[in-house]
Amino acid sequence: MFKKVVIAGVGLIGGSLGLALTRKKLAREVVGVDPDLENLKLAVCMGAVGRAGTLSEELPTADLLILATPIGVTLGVLEMARPYLAPGTIVTDVGSVKGRLVERAEAMLPSRVYFVGGHPMAGRELAGVAGAREDLFTGAAYVLTPTASTNPAALHVLRQLVQALGAIPLELSCRQHDRAVALISHLPHLLAATLVNTAAGEADCELLLKLAAGGFRDTTRIAAGNPAMWRDILLTNRDMVLQAVKNFRQQLTTVEQAIRAFEREELVQKLAAAREIRQNLPENRKHVLAELHENEG
Amino acid sequence: MFKKVVIAGVGLIGGSLGLALTRKKLAREVVGVDPDLENLKLAVCMGAVGRAGTLSEELPTADLLILATPIGVTLGVLEMARPYLAPGTIVTDVGSVKGRLVERAEAMLPSRVYFVGGHPMAGRELAGVAGAREDLFTGAAYVLTPTASTNPAALHVLRQLVQALGAIPLELSCRQHDRAVALISHLPHLLAATLVNTAAGEADCELLLKLAAGGFRDTTRIAAGNPAMWRDILLTNRDMVLQAVKNFRQQLTTVEQAIRAFEREELVQKLAAAREIRQNLPENRKHVLAELHENEG
């Protein structure tokens, strides 16, 4: 499918892409570029990339560059990569926020280098290449965000790549994507962290944490994510996140008022609506274990 | 340990207590009482109780009555049980809210019947006796809420029972308990349901749910709980729940303002504090699987 793929940033996502590209034989060569040389060595050792390299040496003969760097540095890495990109090269990223990044990337690149924004909706708590898995994307949604200036052939190639990875390609506008992740990813993270901090703010915090059963653990699991990464995500998607928080607050006020006024019918309807939607969430293979999980009563 | 234990309400918790009492040989006889005769039959069939019975016939020769009914009907069942309770019988419950229930139960019972409130902090999503497991309480906190009028010998017996179940007994005042569960159980449920309803309130709700990855699933898992049960819990613990929501809102406002004002340091500190606390939550055997879980980035 590709002659040479360069992966800039060989962490959990970059490493998993490398593993999948290699094992599924989607590229003749997969080269990793990473400022953390220890991490890069581990990536080579694990077979996540075939070898380590540099942007200046590798890009002139690459046909795909995947930017799998932390969102705060992606545009900086692209800036460094730009002089070495050969005409015809496709560039994609894996960032959790698309809007400004896609706009800037398109503006920055020469006309015969083709940028298409991407976001695989998969991950694990185990950060870094050590957590990389060939099947991380199997069954996961993989968003592509073409714009009016996207090259149709490049988009087609990436769509095929996503399918070859076993993921489900979804094409959204940057705005649709950013609004969606604000609600289903960034807001949940913010709520989980805030819930932990609320418990921590209590005088008997130690007792609370000792008592915490399955429900608290499930609800706050994502609060264990990397703080700097999440700060950058939240700030990069600031407007959409603030809108999502606002919508959440309005919903919270409704149930709060139902509790205050002992509105039994109103309250049970809200809870029943949430249950029905939650129960109907399509489960993919990754969540089968989770379904067996306990939850305190 | 006991001659005859009567379990009123043989659902997930009552059934699991029955299984543990039987298999660990903590009672010579375990009798189930339940208005749902199909459920009771299943409980006998599973060995969760030795046989089915009625309050009037069984209580006069029982030395322990466990009220494992939905919280909304517990006092009503106790009212029905009262005439048949022999002097010396210990009565306990498993309800998620203690304050008013314990007060009323103590006031209602004759002086030689000994009430001690209890709350095993364990559960599963699989409701009903079909989900019952002998080891449901292993390693879980089991709160007992003695008051000034609690009989010390009865408390001692229950403490031993909790230990024999493999759970960790914790003695708290009703107020301490109710405040704690408001924060670590009732508030998380409310937030999970509200988060689902926030996503459902969006025009592109279907897309959102399709994209929802591990983080959203984890955070909203408890929203799949029984709506009527949760309504009763939230309303029974109304004041504490409203206070918990208030504290949560204050914390939410702080991070919201940090995002609005691009306060990078403030925001990363909040997220880092939450991560540290979450990572240090003591995990028991039930959560080992969960730790291997994925979470979108």
Coordinates of C-alpha atoms in Angstrom, one line a residue:
Chain A
M1 CA 0.0 0.0 0.0
F2 CA 2.9 2.4 0.9
K3 CA 6.5 2.4 0.0
K4 CA 7.7 4.2 3.1
V5 CA 5.7 5.5 6.0
V6 CA 7.3 7.9 8.5
I7 CA 5.7 8.1 11.9
A8 CA 6.6 11.2 13.8
G9 CA 6.0 10.5 17.5
V10 CA 6.1 6.9 18.3
G11 CA 3.9 6.7 21.4
L12 CA 0.8 4.7 22.1
I13 CA -1.0 5.7 18.9
G14 CA 2.0 6.1 16.6
G15 CA 3.4 2.8 17.9
S16 CA 0.1 1.0 17.4
L17 CA -0.1 2.4 13.9
G18 CA 3.4 1.2 13.2
L19 CA 2.7 -2.3 14.5
A20 CA -0.5 -2.6 12.4
L21 CA 1.2 -1.2 9.3
T22 CA 4.1 -3.7 9.7
R23 CA 2.2 -6.8 10.7
K24 CA -0.6 -6.3 8.1
K25 CA 2.1 -5.6 5.5
L26 CA 0.6 -2.2 4.5
A27 CA 4.0 -0.6 4.0
R28 CA 7.4 -1.8 2.7
E29 CA 9.1 0.3 5.3
V30 CA 8.0 2.0 8.5
V31 CA 10.4 4.5 10.0
G32 CA 10.0 6.1 13.4
V33 CA 11.1 9.6 14.3
D34 CA 11.0 10.7 18.0
P35 CA 13.0 13.1 20.1
D36 CA 13.0 10.6 23.0
L37 CA 15.7 8.2 21.8
E38 CA 15.0 5.6 24.6
N39 CA 11.4 5.4 23.5
L40 CA 12.5 5.1 19.8
K41 CA 14.8 2.3 20.7
L42 CA 12.0 0.5 22.5
A43 CA 9.7 1.0 19.5
V44 CA 12.3 -0.6 17.1
C45 CA 12.9 -3.4 19.6
M46 CA 9.1 -4.1 19.8
G47 CA 8.8 -4.0 16.0
A48 CA 6.5 -1.0 16.2
V49 CA 8.8 0.7 13.6
G50 CA 11.3 -1.0 11.3
R51 CA 14.0 1.5 12.2
A52 CA 14.7 4.9 13.6
G53 CA 15.4 7.9 11.4
T54 CA 15.2 11.7 11.0
L55 CA 12.8 13.8 9.2
S56 CA 15.4 15.3 6.9
E57 CA 16.8 12.0 5.8
E58 CA 13.6 10.0 5.5
L59 CA 10.9 12.3 4.2
P60 CA 12.3 12.9 0.7
T61 CA 11.6 9.2 -0.1
A62 CA 8.4 8.7 2.0
D63 CA 4.9 8.6 0.6
L64 CA 3.1 8.9 3.9
L65 CA 3.9 11.0 7.0
I66 CA 1.8 10.3 10.1
L67 CA 2.0 13.0 12.8
A68 CA 1.4 11.2 16.0
T69 CA 2.9 13.8 18.3
P70 CA 1.2 15.5 21.3
I71 CA -1.3 18.0 20.0
G72 CA 0.7 21.0 21.3
V73 CA 3.7 20.3 19.1
T74 CA 2.1 18.9 16.0
L75 CA 2.3 22.1 14.0
G76 CA 5.9 22.7 15.1
V77 CA 6.9 19.2 13.8
L78 CA 5.1 19.8 10.5
E79 CA 7.0 23.1 10.2
M80 CA 10.2 21.1 10.6
A81 CA 9.1 18.4 8.2
R82 CA 7.9 20.7 5.4
P83 CA 11.2 21.4 3.6
Y84 CA 11.8 17.6 3.2
L85 CA 8.4 16.5 2.0
A86 CA 8.5 15.3 -1.6
P87 CA 5.7 16.2 -4.1
G88 CA 2.9 13.6 -3.8
T89 CA 3.5 12.8 -0.2
I90 CA 0.3 12.4 1.9
V91 CA 0.4 13.8 5.5
T92 CA -2.1 13.0 8.2
D93 CA -2.2 13.5 11.9
V94 CA -4.0 11.7 14.8
G95 CA -4.8 14.7 17.0
S96 CA -7.9 14.9 19.2
V97 CA -8.9 18.4 18.0
K98 CA -9.0 19.2 14.3
G99 CA -10.2 22.7 13.5
R100 CA -7.3 25.1 13.7
L101 CA -4.7 22.3 13.1
V102 CA -6.2 21.3 9.8
E103 CA -6.6 24.9 8.7
R104 CA -3.0 25.7 9.6
A105 CA -1.5 22.5 8.1
E106 CA -3.3 23.1 4.8
A107 CA -2.1 26.7 4.7
M108 CA 1.5 25.6 5.5
L109 CA 2.1 22.9 3.0
P110 CA 3.0 23.2 -0.7
S111 CA 0.2 22.4 -3.1
R112 CA 1.5 19.0 -4.1
V113 CA 1.8 17.7 -0.5
Y114 CA -1.6 16.4 0.6
F115 CA -2.9 16.9 4.1
V116 CA -5.9 15.0 5.5
G117 CA -6.7 15.3 9.2
G118 CA -7.4 12.1 11.1
H119 CA -8.4 11.0 14.6
P120 CA -8.5 7.3 15.6
M121 CA -11.0 7.1 18.4
A122 CA -9.1 4.5 20.4
G123 CA -6.7 4.5 23.2
R124 CA -5.6 2.9 26.5
E125 CA -4.5 4.2 29.8
L126 CA -1.1 2.7 29.3
A127 CA 0.6 5.6 27.6
G128 CA 3.8 5.4 25.5
V129 CA 4.9 2.8 22.9
A130 CA 5.0 0.2 25.7
G131 CA 1.2 0.1 25.5
A132 CA 1.1 -0.1 21.7
R133 CA -1.0 -2.9 20.2
E134 CA -1.5 -4.0 16.7
D135 CA -5.2 -4.3 17.2
L136 CA -5.8 -1.0 19.0
F137 CA -7.9 0.3 16.1
T138 CA -9.9 -2.8 15.4
G139 CA -13.6 -1.9 15.4
A140 CA -12.9 1.7 16.5
A141 CA -14.2 4.7 14.7
Y142 CA -11.5 6.5 12.8
V143 CA -12.5 10.1 11.8
L144 CA -11.1 11.7 8.7
T145 CA -11.8 15.5 8.3
P146 CA -11.6 16.4 4.6
T147 CA -12.1 20.1 3.7
A148 CA -13.0 21.9 0.5
S149 CA -9.3 21.8 -0.5
T150 CA -8.6 18.1 0.3
N151 CA -7.2 16.1 -2.5
P152 CA -9.7 13.4 -3.3
A153 CA -7.1 10.8 -4.2
A154 CA -5.3 11.3 -0.9
L155 CA -8.5 11.0 1.0
H156 CA -9.3 7.8 -0.9
V157 CA -5.9 6.3 0.1
L158 CA -6.4 7.2 3.8
R159 CA -9.9 5.8 3.7
Q160 CA -8.4 2.5 2.5
L161 CA -5.7 2.6 5.1
V162 CA -8.3 3.1 7.9
Q163 CA -10.2 0.1 6.6
A164 CA -7.0 -2.0 6.3
L165 CA -6.4 -1.2 10.0
G166 CA -9.7 -2.8 10.8
A167 CA -11.2 0.6 11.9
I168 CA -14.4 2.2 10.7
P169 CA -13.7 5.4 8.6
L170 CA -16.1 8.3 9.3
E171 CA -15.8 11.5 7.4
L172 CA -16.8 14.6 9.3
S173 CA -16.1 18.3 9.0
C174 CA -13.6 19.6 11.5
R175 CA -16.4 21.5 13.3
Q176 CA -18.6 18.4 13.6
H177 CA -15.7 16.4 14.9
D178 CA -14.6 19.0 17.4
R179 CA -18.1 19.4 18.7
A180 CA -18.6 15.7 19.0
V181 CA -15.3 15.0 20.9
A182 CA -16.0 17.9 23.2
L183 CA -19.1 16.1 24.3
I184 CA -18.1 12.5 24.3
S185 CA -14.4 12.7 25.2
H186 CA -13.3 16.1 26.6
L187 CA -16.4 16.8 28.8
P188 CA -16.3 13.3 30.3
H189 CA -12.6 13.8 31.2
L190 CA -13.3 17.2 32.7
L191 CA -16.2 15.7 34.8
A192 CA -14.1 12.7 35.9
A193 CA -11.3 15.0 37.1
T194 CA -13.7 17.4 38.7
L195 CA -15.5 14.5 40.5
V196 CA -12.1 13.3 41.9
N197 CA -11.3 16.8 43.0
T198 CA -14.7 17.2 44.7
A199 CA -14.1 14.1 46.8
A200 CA -10.5 15.3 47.5
G201 CA -11.8 18.6 48.7
E202 CA -13.7 17.1 51.5
A203 CA -12.3 16.9 55.1
D204 CA -12.9 13.2 55.2
C205 CA -11.4 12.5 51.8
E206 CA -9.5 9.5 53.0
L207 CA -12.6 7.8 54.2
L208 CA -14.4 8.6 50.9
L209 CA -11.7 7.1 48.8
K210 CA -11.6 4.0 51.0
L211 CA -15.4 3.6 50.5
A212 CA -15.3 4.2 46.7
A213 CA -16.7 1.2 45.0
G214 CA -17.2 0.3 41.3
G215 CA -19.3 3.3 40.3
F216 CA -16.8 5.9 41.4
R217 CA -13.9 4.0 39.9
D218 CA -15.6 3.6 36.5
T219 CA -16.8 7.2 36.4
T220 CA -13.3 8.6 37.3
R221 CA -11.1 6.1 35.4
I222 CA -10.2 8.6 32.7
A223 CA -9.1 11.1 35.3
A224 CA -5.9 9.1 35.4
G225 CA -4.9 10.4 31.9
N226 CA -1.8 12.5 31.2
P227 CA -2.5 16.0 32.6
A228 CA -0.4 17.9 30.1
M229 CA -1.9 16.1 27.2
W230 CA -5.4 16.7 28.5
R231 CA -4.7 20.4 29.2
D232 CA -3.6 20.9 25.6
I233 CA -6.6 19.1 24.3
L234 CA -9.0 21.1 26.5
L235 CA -7.4 24.4 25.6
T236 CA -7.1 23.6 21.9
N237 CA -10.8 22.8 21.8
R238 CA -11.7 25.5 24.2
D239 CA -14.9 26.9 22.7
M240 CA -16.5 23.6 22.0
V241 CA -15.6 22.3 25.5
L242 CA -17.1 25.4 27.1
Q243 CA -20.3 24.9 25.1
A244 CA -20.4 21.3 26.2
V245 CA -19.9 22.3 29.9
K246 CA -22.7 24.8 29.5
N247 CA -25.1 22.2 28.0
F248 CA -24.1 19.8 30.8
R249 CA -24.9 22.4 33.5
Q250 CA -28.3 22.9 32.1
Q251 CA -29.1 19.2 32.3
L252 CA -27.6 19.0 35.8
T253 CA -29.9 21.9 36.9
T254 CA -32.9 20.0 35.7
V255 CA -32.2 16.9 37.7
E256 CA -31.1 18.9 40.6
Q257 CA -34.4 20.7 40.7
A258 CA -36.3 17.5 40.3
I259 CA -34.5 16.2 43.4
R260 CA -35.0 19.4 45.4
A261 CA -38.8 19.4 44.6
F262 CA -39.2 15.6 45.1
E263 CA -40.5 15.3 41.6
R264 CA -40.5 11.6 41.5
E265 CA -41.9 11.2 38.0
E266 CA -39.6 13.8 36.4
L267 CA -36.5 12.3 38.1
V268 CA -37.3 8.7 37.1
Q269 CA -37.9 9.7 33.5
K270 CA -34.5 11.4 33.3
L271 CA -32.8 8.3 34.8
A272 CA -34.7 6.0 32.6
A273 CA -33.9 8.0 29.5
A274 CA -30.2 7.8 30.4
R275 CA -30.4 4.1 31.1
E276 CA -32.0 3.3 27.8
I277 CA -29.4 5.3 25.8
R278 CA -26.5 3.8 27.8
Q279 CA -27.8 0.3 27.4
N280 CA -28.1 0.7 23.7
L281 CA -24.6 1.9 23.1
P282 CA -23.2 -0.5 20.6
E283 CA -20.4 -2.4 22.3
N284 CA -17.4 -3.4 20.4
R285 CA -15.0 -6.2 21.3
K286 CA -13.1 -3.8 23.6
H287 CA -15.9 -3.3 25.9
V288 CA -17.0 -6.9 26.5
L289 CA -15.0 -7.2 29.6
A290 CA -16.3 -3.9 30.9
E291 CA -19.9 -5.2 30.6
L292 CA -19.2 -7.8 33.2
H293 CA -18.2 -5.1 35.6
E294 CA -19.7 -4.4 39.0
N295 CA -21.2 -1.1 40.1
E296 CA -22.3 -0.2 43.6
G297 CA -26.0 0.1 44.5
Chain B
M1 CA -22.8 -18.5 63.7
F2 CA -26.6 -18.3 63.3
K3 CA -29.4 -20.8 63.7
K4 CA -31.8 -19.3 61.2
V5 CA -31.3 -16.2 59.0
V6 CA -34.3 -14.8 57.2
I7 CA -33.5 -12.7 54.1
A8 CA -36.4 -10.4 53.1
G9 CA -35.8 -9.4 49.5
V10 CA -33.7 -12.0 47.6
G11 CA -32.2 -9.8 44.8
L12 CA -28.6 -9.2 43.9
I13 CA -27.5 -8.3 47.5
G14 CA -29.9 -10.5 49.4
G15 CA -29.1 -13.4 47.1
S16 CA -25.4 -12.9 47.4
L17 CA -25.6 -12.7 51.2
G18 CA -27.6 -16.0 51.1
L19 CA -25.0 -17.7 49.0
A20 CA -22.2 -16.6 51.2
L21 CA -24.0 -17.5 54.4
T22 CA -24.8 -21.0 53.0
R23 CA -21.5 -21.8 51.4
K24 CA -19.4 -20.5 54.2
K25 CA -21.7 -22.3 56.6
L26 CA -22.4 -19.2 58.7
A27 CA -26.1 -20.3 59.3
R28 CA -27.8 -23.6 59.8
E29 CA -30.8 -22.3 57.9
V30 CA -31.2 -19.5 55.4
V31 CA -34.8 -18.7 54.5
G32 CA -35.8 -16.3 51.7
V33 CA -38.9 -14.1 51.7
D34 CA -39.9 -12.3 48.5
P35 CA -43.2 -11.1 47.0
D36 CA -41.8 -12.1 43.6
L37 CA -42.4 -15.9 43.7
E38 CA -40.6 -16.6 40.4
N39 CA -37.5 -14.8 41.8
L40 CA -37.8 -16.7 45.0
K41 CA -38.0 -20.0 43.2
L42 CA -34.9 -19.1 41.2
A43 CA -33.1 -18.2 44.5
V44 CA -33.9 -21.6 46.0
C45 CA -32.8 -23.3 42.8
M46 CA -29.5 -21.4 42.8
G47 CA -28.9 -22.3 46.4
A48 CA -29.0 -18.6 47.4
V49 CA -31.5 -19.5 50.1
G50 CA -32.2 -23.0 51.5
R51 CA -36.0 -22.6 51.1
A52 CA -38.8 -20.0 50.7
G53 CA -40.9 -18.9 53.6
T54 CA -43.1 -16.1 55.0
L55 CA -42.3 -13.5 57.7
S56 CA -45.0 -14.7 60.0
E57 CA -44.0 -18.3 60.0
E58 CA -40.2 -17.9 59.9
L59 CA -39.4 -14.9 62.1
P60 CA -40.4 -16.4 65.5
T61 CA -37.6 -18.9 65.3
A62 CA -35.0 -16.6 63.5
D63 CA -32.0 -15.0 65.2
L64 CA -31.2 -12.7 62.2
L65 CA -33.4 -10.8 59.8
I66 CA -31.7 -9.1 56.9
L67 CA -33.7 -6.5 55.1
A68 CA -32.4 -6.6 51.5
T69 CA -35.5 -4.9 50.0
P70 CA -35.5 -1.8 47.7
I71 CA -34.9 1.2 50.0
G72 CA -38.4 2.6 49.3
V73 CA -40.2 -0.4 50.9
T74 CA -37.7 -1.4 53.7
L75 CA -39.6 0.3 56.5
G76 CA -42.9 -1.1 55.3
V77 CA -41.4 -4.6 55.4
L78 CA -40.0 -4.0 58.8
E79 CA -43.5 -2.9 59.9
M80 CA -44.9 -6.2 58.6
A81 CA -42.1 -8.2 60.3
R82 CA -42.3 -6.5 63.7
P83 CA -45.1 -8.6 65.3
Y84 CA -43.2 -11.8 64.6
L85 CA -39.7 -10.9 65.7
A86 CA -38.7 -12.9 68.8
P87 CA -36.8 -11.2 71.7
G88 CA -33.1 -11.4 71.0
T89 CA -33.4 -11.2 67.2
I90 CA -30.9 -9.0 65.4
V91 CA -32.2 -7.0 62.4
T92 CA -30.0 -5.3 59.9
D93 CA -30.6 -3.8 56.4
V94 CA -28.4 -3.2 53.3
G95 CA -29.8 0.1 52.2
S96 CA -27.7 2.8 50.4
V97 CA -29.0 5.6 52.7
K98 CA -29.1 5.2 56.5
G99 CA -30.2 8.4 58.4
R100 CA -33.9 8.3 58.6
L101 CA -34.2 4.6 58.0
V102 CA -32.0 3.7 61.1
E103 CA -33.8 6.3 63.2
R104 CA -37.3 5.0 62.3
A105 CA -36.3 1.3 62.6
E106 CA -34.9 1.9 66.1
A107 CA -38.0 3.7 67.1
M108 CA -40.3 1.0 65.7
L109 CA -38.8 -2.1 67.2
P110 CA -39.4 -3.4 70.7
S111 CA -36.4 -3.0 73.1
R112 CA -35.2 -6.6 72.9
V113 CA -35.0 -6.7 69.1
Y114 CA -31.7 -5.2 68.1
F115 CA -31.4 -3.1 64.9
V116 CA -28.0 -2.2 63.4
G117 CA -27.9 -0.4 60.0
G118 CA -25.6 -1.8 57.4
H119 CA -24.5 -1.1 53.8
P120 CA -22.3 -3.4 51.8
M121 CA -20.4 -1.2 49.3
A122 CA -20.6 -3.8 46.5
G123 CA -22.8 -4.5 43.5
R124 CA -23.0 -5.4 39.9
E125 CA -24.9 -4.2 36.9
L126 CA -26.7 -7.5 36.7
A127 CA -29.6 -6.9 39.0
G128 CA -31.7 -9.6 40.6
V129 CA -30.8 -12.9 42.2
A130 CA -29.5 -14.1 38.8
G131 CA -26.5 -11.9 39.3
A132 CA -25.8 -13.0 42.9
R133 CA -22.4 -14.3 43.7
E134 CA -21.0 -15.8 46.8
D135 CA -17.9 -13.6 46.6
L136 CA -19.7 -10.3 45.9
F137 CA -18.5 -8.9 49.2
T138 CA -14.9 -10.2 49.2
G139 CA -12.6 -7.2 49.8
A140 CA -15.5 -4.7 49.7
A141 CA -16.1 -2.1 52.4
Y142 CA -19.2 -3.0 54.5
V143 CA -20.4 -0.1 56.6
L144 CA -22.2 -0.5 59.9
T145 CA -23.9 2.5 61.4
P146 CA -24.3 2.0 65.2
T147 CA -26.1 4.8 67.1
A148 CA -26.2 5.7 70.8
S149 CA -28.9 3.1 71.4
T150 CA -27.3 0.2 69.5
N151 CA -26.9 -3.0 71.5
P152 CA -23.1 -3.6 71.7
A153 CA -23.5 -7.4 71.5
A154 CA -25.6 -7.2 68.4
L155 CA -23.0 -4.9 66.8
H156 CA -20.3 -7.3 67.7
V157 CA -22.1 -10.2 66.0
L158 CA -22.7 -8.2 62.8
R159 CA -19.0 -7.2 62.8
Q160 CA -18.1 -10.8 62.9
L161 CA -20.5 -11.7 60.2
V162 CA -19.1 -9.0 57.9
Q163 CA -15.6 -10.3 58.5
A164 CA -16.8 -13.9 57.8
L165 CA -18.1 -12.7 54.5
G166 CA -14.6 -11.5 53.6
A167 CA -15.7 -7.9 53.7
I168 CA -14.1 -5.0 55.6
P169 CA -16.3 -3.7 58.4
L170 CA -16.3 0.1 58.8
E171 CA -18.3 1.8 61.6
L172 CA -19.6 5.2 60.7
S173 CA -22.4 7.4 62.0
C174 CA -25.4 7.6 59.7
R175 CA -24.5 11.1 58.8
Q176 CA -20.9 10.3 57.9
H177 CA -22.1 7.4 55.8
D178 CA -24.8 9.4 54.0
R179 CA -22.5 12.3 53.2
A180 CA -19.8 9.8 51.9
V181 CA -22.1 7.9 49.6
A182 CA -23.7 11.1 48.4
L183 CA -20.2 12.0 47.1
I184 CA -18.8 8.7 45.9
S185 CA -21.9 6.9 44.8
H186 CA -25.0 9.1 44.3
L187 CA -23.2 12.1 42.7
P188 CA -21.3 9.9 40.2
H189 CA -24.6 8.3 39.2
L190 CA -26.2 11.6 38.7
L191 CA -23.3 12.9 36.7
A192 CA -23.2 9.8 34.5
A193 CA -27.0 10.0 33.8
T194 CA -26.7 13.7 33.1
L195 CA -23.7 13.2 30.8
V196 CA -25.7 10.7 28.7
N197 CA -28.7 13.0 28.6
T198 CA -26.4 15.9 27.5
A199 CA -25.2 13.9 24.6
A200 CA -28.8 12.7 23.9
G201 CA -29.9 16.3 23.8
E202 CA -27.8 17.2 20.8
A203 CA -29.1 17.2 17.3
D204 CA -26.4 14.8 16.1
C205 CA -26.8 12.5 19.0
E206 CA -26.6 9.4 16.9
L207 CA -23.2 10.4 15.6
L208 CA -22.0 11.2 19.1
L209 CA -22.9 7.8 20.4
K210 CA -21.3 6.1 17.4
L211 CA -18.1 7.9 18.2
A212 CA -18.2 7.3 21.9
A213 CA -15.0 5.4 22.9
G214 CA -13.8 4.0 26.2
G215 CA -13.8 7.2 28.2
F216 CA -17.5 7.9 27.6
R217 CA -18.4 4.3 28.2
D218 CA -16.5 4.1 31.5
T219 CA -17.8 7.4 32.7
T220 CA -21.4 6.6 31.9
R221 CA -21.5 2.9 32.8
I222 CA -23.4 3.4 36.0
A223 CA -26.1 5.3 34.2
A224 CA -27.4 1.8 33.2
G225 CA -28.6 1.2 36.8
N226 CA -32.2 0.7 37.7
P227 CA -34.0 4.1 37.4
A228 CA -36.6 3.5 40.1
M229 CA -34.0 2.3 42.6
W230 CA -31.8 5.3 41.9
R231 CA -34.6 7.7 42.1
D232 CA -35.5 6.4 45.6
I233 CA -31.8 6.5 46.7
L234 CA -31.4 10.1 45.4
L235 CA -34.6 11.3 47.0
T236 CA -34.0 9.5 50.3
N237 CA -30.5 11.1 50.5
R238 CA -31.8 14.4 49.1
D239 CA -30.0 16.9 51.3
M240 CA -26.6 15.3 51.1
V241 CA -26.9 14.8 47.4
L242 CA -27.8 18.4 46.8
Q243 CA -24.8 19.4 48.9
A244 CA -22.6 17.1 46.9
V245 CA -23.9 18.6 43.6
K246 CA -23.2 22.1 45.0
N247 CA -19.6 21.2 45.8
F248 CA -19.2 19.6 42.4
R249 CA -20.5 22.7 40.7
Q250 CA -18.0 24.9 42.5
Q251 CA -15.1 22.7 41.4
L252 CA -16.5 22.7 37.8
T253 CA -16.6 26.4 37.8
T254 CA -12.9 26.6 38.8
V255 CA -11.7 24.4 35.9
E256 CA -14.2 26.1 33.5
Q257 CA -12.7 29.5 34.3
A258 CA -9.2 28.1 33.9
I259 CA -10.1 26.9 30.4
R260 CA -11.9 30.2 29.5
A261 CA -8.9 32.2 30.6
F262 CA -6.3 29.9 29.1
E263 CA -4.7 29.4 32.5
R264 CA -2.4 26.6 31.6
E265 CA -0.7 26.2 35.0
E266 CA -4.0 26.3 36.9
L267 CA -5.6 23.8 34.6
V268 CA -2.7 21.3 34.5
Q269 CA -2.5 21.4 38.3
K270 CA -6.2 20.5 38.7
L271 CA -5.8 17.6 36.2
A272 CA -2.6 16.4 37.8
A273 CA -4.2 16.5 41.3
A274 CA -7.1 14.4 40.0
R275 CA -4.7 12.0 38.3
E276 CA -2.6 11.4 41.4
I277 CA -5.6 10.7 43.6
R278 CA -7.2 8.5 41.0
Q279 CA -4.1 6.5 40.5
N280 CA -3.7 6.0 44.2
L281 CA -7.1 4.5 44.7
P282 CA -6.6 1.2 46.3
E283 CA -7.7 -1.4 43.9
N284 CA -9.3 -4.6 45.1
R285 CA -9.5 -7.8 43.1
K286 CA -12.7 -6.6 41.4
H287 CA -11.0 -3.8 39.6
V288 CA -8.0 -5.6 38.2
L289 CA -9.7 -6.2 34.9
A290 CA -10.8 -2.6 34.7
E291 CA -7.3 -1.4 35.0
L292 CA -6.5 -3.0 31.7
H293 CA -9.1 -0.9 30.1
E294 CA -8.7 1.4 27.2
N295 CA -9.6 5.1 27.2
E296 CA -9.6 7.4 24.3
G297 CA -7.0 10.2 23.9

